[in-house]
Phi, psi and omega in degrees: 000140179287121174320310184309314179287356167268319184311304187307316190286335179280313174333298175308307172318318200272331176296318185266039168072351186283084212280306200281336168295328174284312181302310173309306175296318188307317164335283190290295183309343197263359170245040171239150160271165184326350179255347183107006197254119179311134191266132174285133176223000168223142178297347191283328194278001172267029163071249186286306189322336195285348191252347156292315165331277175330303199292311195304323198295309233253321176299315175304327184303319196275307179305330172268007172295153160321133191301336178291318175267024187273294194320297195271346177276329168316326186284356179292330198293335195268335174278324177304314182288321166319306207273329169304301177307286195322296179312303181304338186281294194297351195258355172073062190217065194296309182296334174285342177262345167307315170288329171291313168316306176313300189297342197244331207289343175281345175291345180217024167304339185282293176287336156228075165305313175308299165318302208290334178298305178292320185291345193282343185254011178263087181262325182231159193290348157299330173284321156338297181284319217270327184284137183290310177304319188288316171321308188297315177299311203270347177287341190216162177280154173251142204252117173230153198233136183210160185285166187296310192293312174302305180306313177282331168310310173316297190290346192258345168279327174286345168270330169297351182251018217282313186286355178264354187154341192298306184320304193289312180300315180292327187297304174330293189282002175273320178282337196230339174235165166234103189279115186254123181258153186232145173274151183262110181257199212251323177213073173224164185296037171214017166287151165308325190274336185274341173286331180272329163308315172301333178289323179279318200259160165322155175308117165220154188270178186282185173259004145260015192277157163109187168240114045254151168277146168209183179265131185349110161112300209293129172271342161312090197249034146274144197296336182255017172298129182286144184277081185215139171244158177298128194278148193256157167245093188268358170297173204251150166326104166299171198269146175296126187325327181277317184282000161284316177304320187287297197300328166294308192303315174305318175299315186301301177298327168297331182278344164275331182284329190220090185289123188294154172270149201315138184083005186241151187273151178271175194297321185284329166299338175269342164294317199271337167295321191277339161314305210274325176295294162316326166311316204271004171240140164299115191230161188290182191256160171297338171288333185294332197233100175299130159217166187293144171314153190276145172256166160330311176286343173281352182281305195288320161325299167289343180285341184278289167341327177280309188293327163280343180286316175286327197240024170294160169268128202274144179233126186247351168123182193273130194203108177091022178088333185255143181257176178282172200266070184276145193253111166293118159240111190267129167250120175248138181262120174269146173065032199259344179056020182085030178259352199253126154302303192212167183208145175215149178255105177331164183272348172266020180045027180236000178219157176210137199232125174263133169265152167231177181285336169292020191063004192250164163235142194235127176248105186264161171254132177296326184236043165065034193245152202288149189261085201270155196230147176292340180278128172293141191268148187292169179298136169076002189283138190292146183282151193278155185232183202280045167192151182229148149274127187249107193243124172186324182290159187254008199204155176318143170261131184254313198217133166244159182208115177274153181295135164343124183216181162202174179295125178286120186265009181216131176278009180271132188284001151302310179290154193273177185286139164262010200286148172323147165252327200227159170230118183238141185226147172247150185226195161247025154271005163075032165250163163229136174229143179258127188239142164283127182276354175263313171260005170053079173198143151319124163255319153212161192242118183252136175231136167183338181287104173263045134240182179279153188258116202290324198202146184222123177202156191277151180264162199278006173242002173076358175260335170244152170228173183232162197221157169206150218215169183264002182263036173075351194248144146280139177216140166259127162240187184211153176310324174273005182233135191254012162250125177317159192245338180224144161226119183256119207244152162160332180290148182269353185203182189289134166278101206264339166206158196211162195200128152294141165282151179312322196261012165061028167267326172239166158226169179233158177199133179255146190219147166311328174279037174033050166231161183232111183267119148292127185222132158293141174279315205299324177256343188085014213234142165272150189256320201207121186250133183230144170238153160155353174292166175238008180219184179281131178282136188238354178190154187209144187217109164285131197279173200288336186274011173064010179237028161219145164251122217235127158207153228240136160222163192294355169284352180077029181242142172242122175242137174262132189242135164267126174282336193289277171295356178066005179247178184267128188293284187208169155248143166230144162276162185155287173300143168294133166342151164135318170117135162274110209268350190205128163226156165216148180257155177279169193286328170277016186059015182273329203223127157265152169229160182218163178218173171176195188289349176271005169077004162248162164245151202236140193231115180250156175266121191275342179287136171122163192228016187218149171294158195249122181286156190307148162316119198276359173273353184088027178319134196210149172223118186297132171272157161123343187194139162303153191050016157309153174298127181251145192235096175318309204074316201241309179324166154224140168150176158309167191258123161281047188303136179267127175266182173243130181270160192299165192143164184261208183294156189092172216277128175260174158234149202206103196282122142285150210292178159326137165290319179308334191254356186281337177261357174266170190105085174294112183109348160316115174224166189238096175089042183038176175097345185317320195267328176291349180289174168273144195291120189259176185293149200260125174262117202267135169290101170290168183287003157277332173294147185272298174213165145224135189262114181262159157228183191266084171041065175223111174293141183258121183275338188208149172230139181213123148281125189303160138331325170242033164069038170264141174268101211259118177227137181221146167207171179250140172297143174222098180299000000 
């Protein structure tokens, strides 16, 4: 509009007393050029481009900030990216949102690969309404913790840059984020020492960050929830008085038959010491967890547990820079054609079961003995061999688990057998099957999940078992009920892995939503929520003392959580991407063993209460193929690489060397040829790693530390 014409209109409005209209026209006309085109003075006036300008502004400011504040301030970029993108989509700007997404997505490709893949398909408001990932982000506020100094510095900067994009950033933070300000104490995660430590390490999310936001460890996701956690009873379940008396009587008889050597504890002393340790901690009442009455088999199990605990190889954790000399026995399956989906070893170390994509289960005897059945053979039936095939599922078998057992400690035929009685399996056919190991036949089919069941595991006392499914729930079952007893609901994505607490009063679930939850069995409610993983949670294991939970993800990280406080103890890295598929603790709860898709078995120091800084020497492991070169950096000695023994179909074994030596030697390789290959992406190994055992192109499906601290591992050779 002609400026002269505008002036005349303003004078007319002033004469007629239309003051509000006059003021509005004056404001609008003040931001036009001589030809009447608007002059943009604020980023908010520039339509969709304002978010790109605002994002660049805040990103450049963070990069130029003090190093101690950078890691926490960088956590702002992901929620700002997501909510800017979704706002553009809702404003019907498909071209602008596509431009914005392409420009900045690479900044988050490492940590948020799965979310980016889902957001890439969203361009219209209809997509936002139908997408599960957008409903999660839009339905809750994204929580971020900042120290008060960093927060006030941020707000001051945004207010000073209001016209350059600060107003847009403030609007996004107010609408979609819950920024929690914290004091900087002496020994908390926001202390100066902790912030400097985090600045040295790669940028990782906080344990209270994300969707849903929550106080560290708290399962209450209300942003106004008090920072108070329910008290847990983490002690071991007390033994029945009758069972305790029977076990002590048997141990006294054993001490008479085989007196202990000089300087060695008697079995009765060992038993009393274990009871004293258990009584010193608060434990659930025996009536809280209903269990069937004890039998003679339970007495034999407890007696053998005491024997093995006394005679075990003791592991005291890492000390003086040298780790314990653990040995690993690797069972490698040949000619599988990538058909094995899961493995499990029985606790008496005599059986191994493998689930397959072809919907059947194969069980082998590890010592080569024939697997007899209590069912009389049919006429013309083939004689038993050292393996059995269990057929019944109508889809791929995703998990198998043997019921609790222990090695037979006596040849006396009057002593009940202590071998596993049952095998439980889960499948894509949405069912769980209970198999008899004595009859090698299916006994019960459990139905309840309405989607594939990814994982199943037995409870420590053998009466209960737990499942996790694609239907986002976990369910608790017992062998004497056809229907599930508890349903645990709360995850936003699949429940991929499950585990029991040693006292059976709590269960753990890990999910594709990158969270871990702890549930009370008696009430079915969540008592802890752990966040901080950057990938899907693929494995869980609770320490034998019941105080620490280990969780692993497909991004190659292992996190240790203190259950009582609900806080993260430390994060350990060394595996390359692809998934850490199995975790297992030593008896003393001081050492953790892991195995995964990168074809390595790794031993970790689990002692310590703070995150460990990456090795300054740059200890690395090559990523991209099982059996690549591993540089241990600190240990010395020959490489104790695990190989595959020659053999036909079924498992073959190879024993690894001492754990301290296995990590040693720059250039230690599994099969040679590592130096001639093209250099692949390097993965930093934290100082917590004690040793690493590479295999020859065999992803490790299962690791298991026996009660005498021998490490068993199993995997399939993939040529």
